[in-house]
Amino acid sequence: MRSELREAAALVHAYFKERESTLAVAESCTGGLVSHCLTEIPGASLFFIAGLVTYADAAKQMVLGIAPDLIARYGAVSGEAAREMAERVRRLLGAGFGLSTTGNLGPEALEGKERGLVYLAVSSGSGTFSKTLHLAGDRTENKEAAALEALRFLLESASPPRAD
């Protein structure tokens, strides 16, 4: 595992253990890499409930309950799909937070959307937030970058703003 991924996963561990909160992940384009990074560090079972790889549209619909018309209207590679995935995995598993990844890592366009387009989402009781990435690497580089940014976005979204 790249050192940046390990460091981000360690920060997620510390955050969730300190706050005694829980996390569930729904991954598409990252294919389980986010979950892998979290479980590479001992103690993940204290906060990490599950990681679901819902790679195919049918899995997003059957496992997470994403409405077929949402995918037909916006595509699986969309902010709408990412937000719905994060909300659904959080509710499905009763977690404090849900994190999702969906996108096109390449090499070709998918759903008419360019290679490197990735959407992330974080859902909690405070709301659901999404982020768009435009990655320029090859498939493996994009996968690692998306996983890293997902972990960072989770921390950014979960951390309350500081009063300075």
Tab-separated table of N, CA and C in Angstrom:
chain	number	residue	atom	x	y	z
A	1	MET	N	0.849	-1.177	0.000
A	1	MET	CA	0.000	0.000	0.000
A	1	MET	C	0.895	1.241	0.000
A	2	ARG	N	0.561	2.203	-0.862
A	2	ARG	CA	1.303	3.462	-0.896
A	2	ARG	C	1.279	4.124	0.465
A	3	SER	N	2.368	4.792	0.814
A	3	SER	CA	2.455	5.421	2.136
A	3	SER	C	1.362	6.465	2.350
A	4	GLU	N	0.983	7.199	1.304
A	4	GLU	CA	-0.086	8.190	1.451
A	4	GLU	C	-1.418	7.528	1.801
A	5	LEU	N	-1.698	6.400	1.184
A	5	LEU	CA	-2.919	5.671	1.498
A	5	LEU	C	-2.883	5.148	2.924
A	6	ARG	N	-1.747	4.613	3.332
A	6	ARG	CA	-1.608	4.105	4.704
A	6	ARG	C	-1.799	5.231	5.711
A	7	GLU	N	-1.193	6.381	5.447
A	7	GLU	CA	-1.323	7.528	6.363
A	7	GLU	C	-2.770	8.001	6.451
A	8	ALA	N	-3.451	8.099	5.319
A	8	ALA	CA	-4.847	8.533	5.325
A	8	ALA	C	-5.717	7.525	6.066
A	9	ALA	N	-5.482	6.239	5.843
A	9	ALA	CA	-6.240	5.194	6.541
A	9	ALA	C	-5.994	5.271	8.046
A	10	ALA	N	-4.764	5.539	8.450
A	10	ALA	CA	-4.441	5.658	9.869
A	10	ALA	C	-5.174	6.846	10.499
A	11	LEU	N	-5.297	7.934	9.762
A	11	LEU	CA	-6.037	9.096	10.271
A	11	LEU	C	-7.524	8.776	10.415
A	12	VAL	N	-8.071	8.020	9.470
A	12	VAL	CA	-9.466	7.596	9.567
A	12	VAL	C	-9.649	6.710	10.801
A	13	HIS	N	-8.735	5.772	10.997
A	13	HIS	CA	-8.782	4.909	12.183
A	13	HIS	C	-8.840	5.761	13.445
A	14	ALA	N	-7.911	6.683	13.583
A	14	ALA	CA	-7.819	7.512	14.785
A	14	ALA	C	-9.105	8.321	14.981
A	15	TYR	N	-9.595	8.918	13.914
A	15	TYR	CA	-10.804	9.738	13.999
A	15	TYR	C	-11.994	8.922	14.488
A	16	PHE	N	-12.240	7.786	13.847
A	16	PHE	CA	-13.430	6.999	14.179
A	16	PHE	C	-13.312	6.335	15.547
A	17	LYS	N	-12.139	5.894	15.914
A	17	LYS	CA	-11.974	5.276	17.240
A	17	LYS	C	-12.174	6.316	18.339
A	18	GLU	N	-11.603	7.503	18.142
A	18	GLU	CA	-11.717	8.565	19.145
A	18	GLU	C	-13.168	8.976	19.345
A	19	ARG	N	-13.924	9.021	18.280
A	19	ARG	CA	-15.319	9.468	18.353
A	19	ARG	C	-16.302	8.316	18.538
A	20	GLU	N	-15.777	7.103	18.554
A	20	GLU	CA	-16.614	5.905	18.708
A	20	GLU	C	-17.766	5.907	17.702
A	21	SER	N	-17.423	6.252	16.457
A	21	SER	CA	-18.392	6.249	15.374
A	21	SER	C	-18.124	5.065	14.459
A	22	THR	N	-19.043	4.827	13.527
A	22	THR	CA	-18.919	3.681	12.640
A	22	THR	C	-18.975	4.115	11.180
A	23	LEU	N	-18.446	3.246	10.316
A	23	LEU	CA	-18.320	3.549	8.894
A	23	LEU	C	-18.708	2.333	8.057
A	24	ALA	N	-19.441	2.608	6.985
A	24	ALA	CA	-19.731	1.604	5.960
A	24	ALA	C	-19.375	2.224	4.619
A	25	VAL	N	-18.843	1.412	3.705
A	25	VAL	CA	-18.348	1.915	2.423
A	25	VAL	C	-19.021	1.171	1.274
A	26	ALA	N	-19.413	1.926	0.242
A	26	ALA	CA	-19.929	1.350	-1.005
A	26	ALA	C	-18.991	1.819	-2.115
A	27	GLU	N	-18.271	0.869	-2.706
A	27	GLU	CA	-17.297	1.207	-3.736
A	27	GLU	C	-17.719	0.660	-5.088
A	28	SER	N	-17.443	1.441	-6.102
A	28	SER	CA	-17.602	0.971	-7.466
A	28	SER	C	-16.234	1.030	-8.133
A	29	CYS	N	-15.818	2.189	-8.599
A	29	CYS	CA	-14.571	2.281	-9.377
A	29	CYS	C	-13.325	1.887	-8.590
A	30	THR	N	-13.329	2.033	-7.294
A	30	THR	CA	-12.146	1.680	-6.505
A	30	THR	C	-12.100	0.194	-6.166
A	31	GLY	N	-13.141	-0.535	-6.496
A	31	GLY	CA	-13.128	-1.991	-6.418
A	31	GLY	C	-12.714	-2.602	-5.090
A	32	GLY	N	-12.966	-1.929	-3.991
A	32	GLY	CA	-12.608	-2.464	-2.678
A	32	GLY	C	-11.296	-1.931	-2.119
A	33	LEU	N	-10.622	-1.058	-2.845
A	33	LEU	CA	-9.327	-0.549	-2.377
A	33	LEU	C	-9.468	0.285	-1.106
A	34	VAL	N	-10.518	1.074	-0.995
A	34	VAL	CA	-10.728	1.866	0.224
A	34	VAL	C	-10.875	0.916	1.414
A	35	SER	N	-11.717	-0.086	1.262
A	35	SER	CA	-11.928	-1.056	2.342
A	35	SER	C	-10.638	-1.803	2.664
A	36	HIS	N	-9.895	-2.169	1.627
A	36	HIS	CA	-8.617	-2.850	1.824
A	36	HIS	C	-7.667	-1.993	2.656
A	37	CYS	N	-7.557	-0.723	2.309
A	37	CYS	CA	-6.650	0.170	3.044
A	37	CYS	C	-7.050	0.286	4.510
A	38	LEU	N	-8.345	0.380	4.766
A	38	LEU	CA	-8.814	0.493	6.147
A	38	LEU	C	-8.542	-0.776	6.943
A	39	THR	N	-8.684	-1.930	6.310
A	39	THR	CA	-8.513	-3.192	7.035
A	39	THR	C	-7.076	-3.691	7.073
A	40	GLU	N	-6.182	-3.015	6.391
A	40	GLU	CA	-4.756	-3.358	6.475
A	40	GLU	C	-4.174	-2.977	7.825
A	41	ILE	N	-4.827	-2.043	8.511
A	41	ILE	CA	-4.352	-1.568	9.810
A	41	ILE	C	-5.156	-2.273	10.895
A	42	PRO	N	-4.477	-2.899	11.868
A	42	PRO	CA	-5.193	-3.598	12.939
A	42	PRO	C	-6.150	-2.672	13.684
A	43	GLY	N	-7.282	-3.221	14.082
A	43	GLY	CA	-8.249	-2.474	14.877
A	43	GLY	C	-9.404	-1.894	14.085
A	44	ALA	N	-9.450	-2.149	12.784
A	44	ALA	CA	-10.527	-1.599	11.957
A	44	ALA	C	-11.898	-2.092	12.407
A	45	SER	N	-11.948	-3.267	13.004
A	45	SER	CA	-13.244	-3.822	13.411
A	45	SER	C	-13.921	-2.987	14.495
A	46	LEU	N	-13.192	-2.083	15.120
A	46	LEU	CA	-13.789	-1.220	16.138
A	46	LEU	C	-14.727	-0.175	15.532
A	47	PHE	N	-14.563	0.132	14.244
A	47	PHE	CA	-15.410	1.157	13.628
A	47	PHE	C	-15.917	0.785	12.235
A	48	PHE	N	-15.207	-0.087	11.537
A	48	PHE	CA	-15.536	-0.389	10.144
A	48	PHE	C	-16.531	-1.540	10.088
A	49	ILE	N	-17.765	-1.248	9.661
A	49	ILE	CA	-18.812	-2.268	9.628
A	49	ILE	C	-18.679	-3.164	8.411
A	50	ALA	N	-18.575	-2.549	7.215
A	50	ALA	CA	-18.510	-3.342	5.986
A	50	ALA	C	-18.111	-2.466	4.816
A	51	GLY	N	-17.565	-3.133	3.818
A	51	GLY	CA	-17.288	-2.507	2.540
A	51	GLY	C	-17.959	-3.325	1.458
A	52	LEU	N	-18.814	-2.695	0.674
A	52	LEU	CA	-19.523	-3.374	-0.399
A	52	LEU	C	-18.974	-2.897	-1.735
A	53	VAL	N	-18.600	-3.830	-2.596
A	53	VAL	CA	-18.170	-3.472	-3.942
A	53	VAL	C	-19.365	-3.708	-4.855
A	54	THR	N	-20.021	-2.625	-5.212
A	54	THR	CA	-21.185	-2.688	-6.099
A	54	THR	C	-20.741	-2.118	-7.442
A	55	TYR	N	-19.994	-2.931	-8.147
A	55	TYR	CA	-19.336	-2.511	-9.387
A	55	TYR	C	-20.324	-2.373	-10.539
A	56	ALA	N	-21.161	-3.352	-10.737
A	56	ALA	CA	-22.143	-3.322	-11.828
A	56	ALA	C	-23.374	-2.524	-11.401
A	57	ASP	N	-24.032	-1.919	-12.379
A	57	ASP	CA	-25.263	-1.178	-12.098
A	57	ASP	C	-26.291	-2.074	-11.405
A	58	ALA	N	-26.386	-3.320	-11.837
A	58	ALA	CA	-27.346	-4.254	-11.236
A	58	ALA	C	-27.055	-4.450	-9.752
A	59	ALA	N	-25.796	-4.487	-9.359
A	59	ALA	CA	-25.439	-4.635	-7.942
A	59	ALA	C	-25.819	-3.383	-7.162
A	60	LYS	N	-25.623	-2.225	-7.768
A	60	LYS	CA	-26.032	-0.983	-7.104
A	60	LYS	C	-27.529	-1.010	-6.829
A	61	GLN	N	-28.284	-1.557	-7.765
A	61	GLN	CA	-29.734	-1.629	-7.618
A	61	GLN	C	-30.152	-2.716	-6.636
A	62	MET	N	-29.618	-3.933	-6.790
A	62	MET	CA	-30.046	-5.062	-5.955
A	62	MET	C	-29.528	-4.973	-4.525
A	63	VAL	N	-28.271	-4.619	-4.349
A	63	VAL	CA	-27.673	-4.614	-3.012
A	63	VAL	C	-27.986	-3.328	-2.261
A	64	LEU	N	-27.768	-2.192	-2.925
A	64	LEU	CA	-27.964	-0.909	-2.252
A	64	LEU	C	-29.376	-0.356	-2.399
A	65	GLY	N	-30.110	-0.833	-3.386
A	65	GLY	CA	-31.460	-0.327	-3.597
A	65	GLY	C	-31.515	0.970	-4.381
A	66	ILE	N	-30.486	1.230	-5.179
A	66	ILE	CA	-30.488	2.430	-6.022
A	66	ILE	C	-31.573	2.254	-7.083
A	67	ALA	N	-32.380	3.271	-7.258
A	67	ALA	CA	-33.468	3.201	-8.234
A	67	ALA	C	-32.919	3.150	-9.653
A	68	PRO	N	-33.423	2.228	-10.473
A	68	PRO	CA	-32.970	2.139	-11.864
A	68	PRO	C	-33.133	3.455	-12.623
A	69	ASP	N	-34.187	4.230	-12.299
A	69	ASP	CA	-34.384	5.485	-13.020
A	69	ASP	C	-33.336	6.530	-12.665
A	70	LEU	N	-32.743	6.456	-11.465
A	70	LEU	CA	-31.657	7.376	-11.116
A	70	LEU	C	-30.451	7.100	-12.012
A	71	ILE	N	-30.113	5.828	-12.176
A	71	ILE	CA	-28.984	5.458	-13.033
A	71	ILE	C	-29.297	5.772	-14.492
A	72	ALA	N	-30.538	5.519	-14.912
A	72	ALA	CA	-30.916	5.821	-16.300
A	72	ALA	C	-30.847	7.322	-16.571
A	73	ARG	N	-31.231	8.113	-15.596
A	73	ARG	CA	-31.264	9.580	-15.789
A	73	ARG	C	-29.886	10.223	-15.696
A	74	TYR	N	-29.087	9.857	-14.665
A	74	TYR	CA	-27.811	10.520	-14.409
A	74	TYR	C	-26.598	9.670	-14.755
A	75	GLY	N	-26.761	8.355	-14.778
A	75	GLY	CA	-25.651	7.437	-14.983
A	75	GLY	C	-25.082	6.980	-13.660
A	76	ALA	N	-24.393	5.847	-13.698
A	76	ALA	CA	-23.727	5.348	-12.495
A	76	ALA	C	-22.521	6.217	-12.162
A	77	VAL	N	-21.972	6.864	-13.165
A	77	VAL	CA	-20.854	7.796	-12.978
A	77	VAL	C	-21.468	9.190	-12.843
A	78	SER	N	-21.910	9.499	-11.635
A	78	SER	CA	-22.547	10.791	-11.381
A	78	SER	C	-22.519	11.120	-9.898
A	79	GLY	N	-22.617	12.385	-9.603
A	79	GLY	CA	-22.705	12.815	-8.216
A	79	GLY	C	-23.969	12.305	-7.560
A	80	GLU	N	-25.049	12.244	-8.339
A	80	GLU	CA	-26.320	11.744	-7.808
A	80	GLU	C	-26.188	10.285	-7.371
A	81	ALA	N	-25.539	9.469	-8.199
A	81	ALA	CA	-25.340	8.060	-7.850
A	81	ALA	C	-24.430	7.934	-6.629
A	82	ALA	N	-23.368	8.716	-6.578
A	82	ALA	CA	-22.449	8.660	-5.433
A	82	ALA	C	-23.164	9.020	-4.133
A	83	ARG	N	-23.960	10.082	-4.160
A	83	ARG	CA	-24.687	10.485	-2.949
A	83	ARG	C	-25.679	9.399	-2.514
A	84	GLU	N	-26.390	8.855	-3.469
A	84	GLU	CA	-27.361	7.801	-3.149
A	84	GLU	C	-26.655	6.564	-2.587
A	85	MET	N	-25.515	6.204	-3.164
A	85	MET	CA	-24.748	5.050	-2.672
A	85	MET	C	-24.321	5.268	-1.222
A	86	ALA	N	-23.796	6.455	-0.912
A	86	ALA	CA	-23.330	6.748	0.452
A	86	ALA	C	-24.484	6.721	1.447
A	87	GLU	N	-25.613	7.305	1.057
A	87	GLU	CA	-26.778	7.320	1.947
A	87	GLU	C	-27.317	5.909	2.168
A	88	ARG	N	-27.413	5.155	1.087
A	88	ARG	CA	-27.978	3.801	1.181
A	88	ARG	C	-27.103	2.864	2.002
A	89	VAL	N	-25.777	2.904	1.801
A	89	VAL	CA	-24.916	1.992	2.558
A	89	VAL	C	-24.927	2.360	4.044
A	90	ARG	N	-24.998	3.645	4.344
A	90	ARG	CA	-25.064	4.081	5.745
A	90	ARG	C	-26.335	3.554	6.410
A	91	ARG	N	-27.465	3.727	5.738
A	91	ARG	CA	-28.745	3.281	6.308
A	91	ARG	C	-28.846	1.763	6.339
A	92	LEU	N	-28.413	1.109	5.268
A	92	LEU	CA	-28.483	-0.347	5.172
A	92	LEU	C	-27.744	-1.020	6.323
A	93	LEU	N	-26.587	-0.478	6.691
A	93	LEU	CA	-25.752	-1.106	7.716
A	93	LEU	C	-25.802	-0.400	9.064
A	94	GLY	N	-26.612	0.641	9.178
A	94	GLY	CA	-26.763	1.329	10.461
A	94	GLY	C	-25.499	2.017	10.925
A	95	ALA	N	-24.725	2.540	9.995
A	95	ALA	CA	-23.453	3.185	10.332
A	95	ALA	C	-23.641	4.674	10.598
A	96	GLY	N	-22.709	5.233	11.330
A	96	GLY	CA	-22.708	6.678	11.542
A	96	GLY	C	-22.370	7.436	10.273
A	97	PHE	N	-21.511	6.825	9.441
A	97	PHE	CA	-21.076	7.440	8.185
A	97	PHE	C	-21.118	6.420	7.054
A	98	GLY	N	-21.453	6.916	5.877
A	98	GLY	CA	-21.366	6.125	4.653
A	98	GLY	C	-20.438	6.841	3.693
A	99	LEU	N	-19.591	6.098	3.018
A	99	LEU	CA	-18.641	6.648	2.043
A	99	LEU	C	-18.833	5.890	0.742
A	100	SER	N	-18.817	6.609	-0.381
A	100	SER	CA	-18.952	5.921	-1.669
A	100	SER	C	-17.988	6.476	-2.706
A	101	THR	N	-17.684	5.611	-3.677
A	101	THR	CA	-16.873	5.987	-4.830
A	101	THR	C	-17.534	5.432	-6.089
A	102	THR	N	-17.587	6.240	-7.127
A	102	THR	CA	-18.060	5.781	-8.427
A	102	THR	C	-17.402	6.640	-9.493
A	103	GLY	N	-17.042	6.024	-10.607
A	103	GLY	CA	-16.397	6.815	-11.644
A	103	GLY	C	-15.907	5.973	-12.795
A	104	ASN	N	-15.158	6.629	-13.654
A	104	ASN	CA	-14.576	5.995	-14.832
A	104	ASN	C	-13.060	6.108	-14.741
A	105	LEU	N	-12.402	5.008	-14.457
A	105	LEU	CA	-10.948	5.011	-14.332
A	105	LEU	C	-10.245	4.873	-15.674
A	106	GLY	N	-10.976	4.493	-16.696
A	106	GLY	CA	-10.379	4.358	-18.021
A	106	GLY	C	-10.232	2.908	-18.408
A	107	PRO	N	-9.767	2.650	-19.590
A	107	PRO	CA	-9.088	3.603	-20.477
A	107	PRO	C	-10.015	4.366	-21.415
A	108	GLU	N	-11.245	3.884	-21.653
A	108	GLU	CA	-12.142	4.570	-22.585
A	108	GLU	C	-13.195	5.373	-21.835
A	109	ALA	N	-13.932	6.167	-22.600
A	109	ALA	CA	-15.082	6.883	-22.053
A	109	ALA	C	-16.128	5.858	-21.622
A	110	LEU	N	-16.907	6.206	-20.616
A	110	LEU	CA	-17.968	5.352	-20.086
A	110	LEU	C	-19.185	6.231	-19.888
A	111	GLU	N	-20.324	5.813	-20.405
A	111	GLU	CA	-21.548	6.609	-20.328
A	111	GLU	C	-21.334	7.988	-20.958
A	112	GLY	N	-20.403	8.077	-21.905
A	112	GLY	CA	-20.091	9.357	-22.530
A	112	GLY	C	-19.290	10.286	-21.633
A	113	LYS	N	-18.754	9.742	-20.535
A	113	LYS	CA	-18.001	10.554	-19.571
A	113	LYS	C	-16.529	10.189	-19.658
A	114	GLU	N	-15.697	11.208	-19.565
A	114	GLU	CA	-14.264	11.032	-19.807
A	114	GLU	C	-13.581	10.156	-18.758
A	115	ARG	N	-12.485	9.571	-19.192
A	115	ARG	CA	-11.620	8.787	-18.305
A	115	ARG	C	-11.102	9.705	-17.202
A	116	GLY	N	-11.105	9.193	-15.991
A	116	GLY	CA	-10.596	9.947	-14.850
A	116	GLY	C	-11.654	10.725	-14.095
A	117	LEU	N	-12.903	10.683	-14.564
A	117	LEU	CA	-13.987	11.368	-13.860
A	117	LEU	C	-14.479	10.467	-12.729
A	118	VAL	N	-14.391	10.945	-11.501
A	118	VAL	CA	-14.757	10.159	-10.321
A	118	VAL	C	-15.598	11.029	-9.397
A	119	TYR	N	-16.583	10.407	-8.787
A	119	TYR	CA	-17.420	11.084	-7.794
A	119	TYR	C	-17.286	10.358	-6.466
A	120	LEU	N	-17.175	11.137	-5.399
A	120	LEU	CA	-17.100	10.627	-4.039
A	120	LEU	C	-18.277	11.203	-3.268
A	121	ALA	N	-18.735	10.501	-2.261
A	121	ALA	CA	-19.781	11.049	-1.388
A	121	ALA	C	-19.605	10.522	0.022
A	122	VAL	N	-19.984	11.367	0.971
A	122	VAL	CA	-19.982	11.018	2.390
A	122	VAL	C	-21.358	11.376	2.932
A	123	SER	N	-21.956	10.428	3.644
A	123	SER	CA	-23.264	10.637	4.252
A	123	SER	C	-23.170	10.416	5.752
A	124	SER	N	-23.826	11.289	6.503
A	124	SER	CA	-23.920	11.140	7.954
A	124	SER	C	-25.234	11.763	8.385
A	125	GLY	N	-25.479	11.782	9.666
A	125	GLY	CA	-26.684	12.422	10.175
A	125	GLY	C	-26.713	13.909	9.887
A	126	SER	N	-25.572	14.489	9.557
A	126	SER	CA	-25.472	15.920	9.259
A	126	SER	C	-25.748	16.241	7.796
A	127	GLY	N	-25.925	15.218	6.965
A	127	GLY	CA	-26.187	15.452	5.553
A	127	GLY	C	-25.285	14.614	4.674
A	128	THR	N	-25.419	14.817	3.382
A	128	THR	CA	-24.630	14.083	2.402
A	128	THR	C	-23.900	15.086	1.523
A	129	PHE	N	-22.612	14.861	1.358
A	129	PHE	CA	-21.747	15.768	0.607
A	129	PHE	C	-21.039	14.982	-0.487
A	130	SER	N	-20.843	15.619	-1.617
A	130	SER	CA	-20.149	14.940	-2.713
A	130	SER	C	-19.024	15.805	-3.253
A	131	LYS	N	-18.141	15.150	-3.963
A	131	LYS	CA	-16.966	15.811	-4.532
A	131	LYS	C	-16.683	15.176	-5.883
A	132	THR	N	-16.242	15.990	-6.831
A	132	THR	CA	-15.905	15.526	-8.170
A	132	THR	C	-14.400	15.583	-8.356
A	133	LEU	N	-13.833	14.518	-8.917
A	133	LEU	CA	-12.409	14.463	-9.225
A	133	LEU	C	-12.219	14.331	-10.729
A	134	HIS	N	-11.172	14.933	-11.235
A	134	HIS	CA	-10.755	14.759	-12.628
A	134	HIS	C	-9.312	14.271	-12.571
A	135	LEU	N	-9.125	12.974	-12.729
A	135	LEU	CA	-7.812	12.346	-12.578
A	135	LEU	C	-7.182	12.130	-13.943
A	136	ALA	N	-5.847	12.205	-13.985
A	136	ALA	CA	-5.157	12.151	-15.281
A	136	ALA	C	-4.193	10.981	-15.429
A	137	GLY	N	-4.181	10.063	-14.487
A	137	GLY	CA	-3.240	8.945	-14.556
A	137	GLY	C	-3.767	7.788	-15.373
A	138	ASP	N	-3.021	6.680	-15.312
A	138	ASP	CA	-3.529	5.455	-15.923
A	138	ASP	C	-4.537	4.827	-14.961
A	139	ARG	N	-5.084	3.699	-15.331
A	139	ARG	CA	-6.149	3.074	-14.543
A	139	ARG	C	-5.721	2.814	-13.093
A	140	THR	N	-4.543	2.260	-12.897
A	140	THR	CA	-4.067	1.956	-11.537
A	140	THR	C	-3.820	3.234	-10.747
A	141	GLU	N	-3.197	4.209	-11.373
A	141	GLU	CA	-2.939	5.488	-10.691
A	141	GLU	C	-4.253	6.170	-10.314
A	142	ASN	N	-5.234	6.130	-11.217
A	142	ASN	CA	-6.526	6.742	-10.935
A	142	ASN	C	-7.246	6.037	-9.793
A	143	LYS	N	-7.128	4.725	-9.750
A	143	LYS	CA	-7.771	3.954	-8.678
A	143	LYS	C	-7.173	4.328	-7.326
A	144	GLU	N	-5.856	4.386	-7.259
A	144	GLU	CA	-5.189	4.747	-6.007
A	144	GLU	C	-5.492	6.191	-5.619
A	145	ALA	N	-5.494	7.091	-6.588
A	145	ALA	CA	-5.789	8.501	-6.310
A	145	ALA	C	-7.230	8.659	-5.816
A	146	ALA	N	-8.152	7.928	-6.426
A	146	ALA	CA	-9.552	8.007	-6.004
A	146	ALA	C	-9.717	7.483	-4.576
A	147	ALA	N	-9.064	6.388	-4.247
A	147	ALA	CA	-9.141	5.835	-2.886
A	147	ALA	C	-8.552	6.817	-1.872
A	148	LEU	N	-7.419	7.402	-2.208
A	148	LEU	CA	-6.782	8.373	-1.321
A	148	LEU	C	-7.687	9.582	-1.102
A	149	GLU	N	-8.218	10.126	-2.179
A	149	GLU	CA	-9.096	11.290	-2.063
A	149	GLU	C	-10.379	10.956	-1.317
A	150	ALA	N	-10.867	9.725	-1.458
A	150	ALA	CA	-12.061	9.318	-0.718
A	150	ALA	C	-11.796	9.332	0.787
A	151	LEU	N	-10.662	8.798	1.204
A	151	LEU	CA	-10.312	8.806	2.627
A	151	LEU	C	-10.135	10.232	3.141
A	152	ARG	N	-9.476	11.059	2.362
A	152	ARG	CA	-9.288	12.464	2.751
A	152	ARG	C	-10.616	13.204	2.821
A	153	PHE	N	-11.497	12.962	1.837
A	153	PHE	CA	-12.799	13.623	1.813
A	153	PHE	C	-13.650	13.166	2.992
A	154	LEU	N	-13.552	11.904	3.358
A	154	LEU	CA	-14.260	11.397	4.532
A	154	LEU	C	-13.845	12.180	5.770
A	155	LEU	N	-12.554	12.337	5.964
A	155	LEU	CA	-12.064	13.077	7.135
A	155	LEU	C	-12.491	14.536	7.094
A	156	GLU	N	-12.400	15.128	5.929
A	156	GLU	CA	-12.789	16.535	5.759
A	156	GLU	C	-14.279	16.716	6.052
A	157	SER	N	-15.094	15.813	5.567
A	157	SER	CA	-16.543	15.911	5.754
A	157	SER	C	-16.976	15.570	7.177
A	158	ALA	N	-16.256	14.660	7.803
A	158	ALA	CA	-16.625	14.199	9.146
A	158	ALA	C	-16.171	15.160	10.237
A	159	SER	N	-15.080	15.863	9.998
A	159	SER	CA	-14.512	16.747	11.017
A	159	SER	C	-15.302	18.044	11.105
A	160	PRO	N	-15.754	18.395	12.292
A	160	PRO	CA	-16.463	19.662	12.436
A	160	PRO	C	-15.494	20.826	12.204
A	161	PRO	N	-15.978	21.917	11.649
A	161	PRO	CA	-15.086	23.059	11.423
A	161	PRO	C	-14.577	23.604	12.751
A	162	ARG	N	-13.339	24.031	12.743
A	162	ARG	CA	-12.727	24.572	13.964
A	162	ARG	C	-13.059	26.047	14.108
A	163	ALA	N	-13.316	26.446	15.327
A	163	ALA	CA	-13.515	27.886	15.620
A	163	ALA	C	-12.153	28.483	15.926
A	164	ASP	N	-11.721	29.396	15.088
A	164	ASP	CA	-10.399	30.010	15.302
A	164	ASP	C	-10.495	31.355	15.960
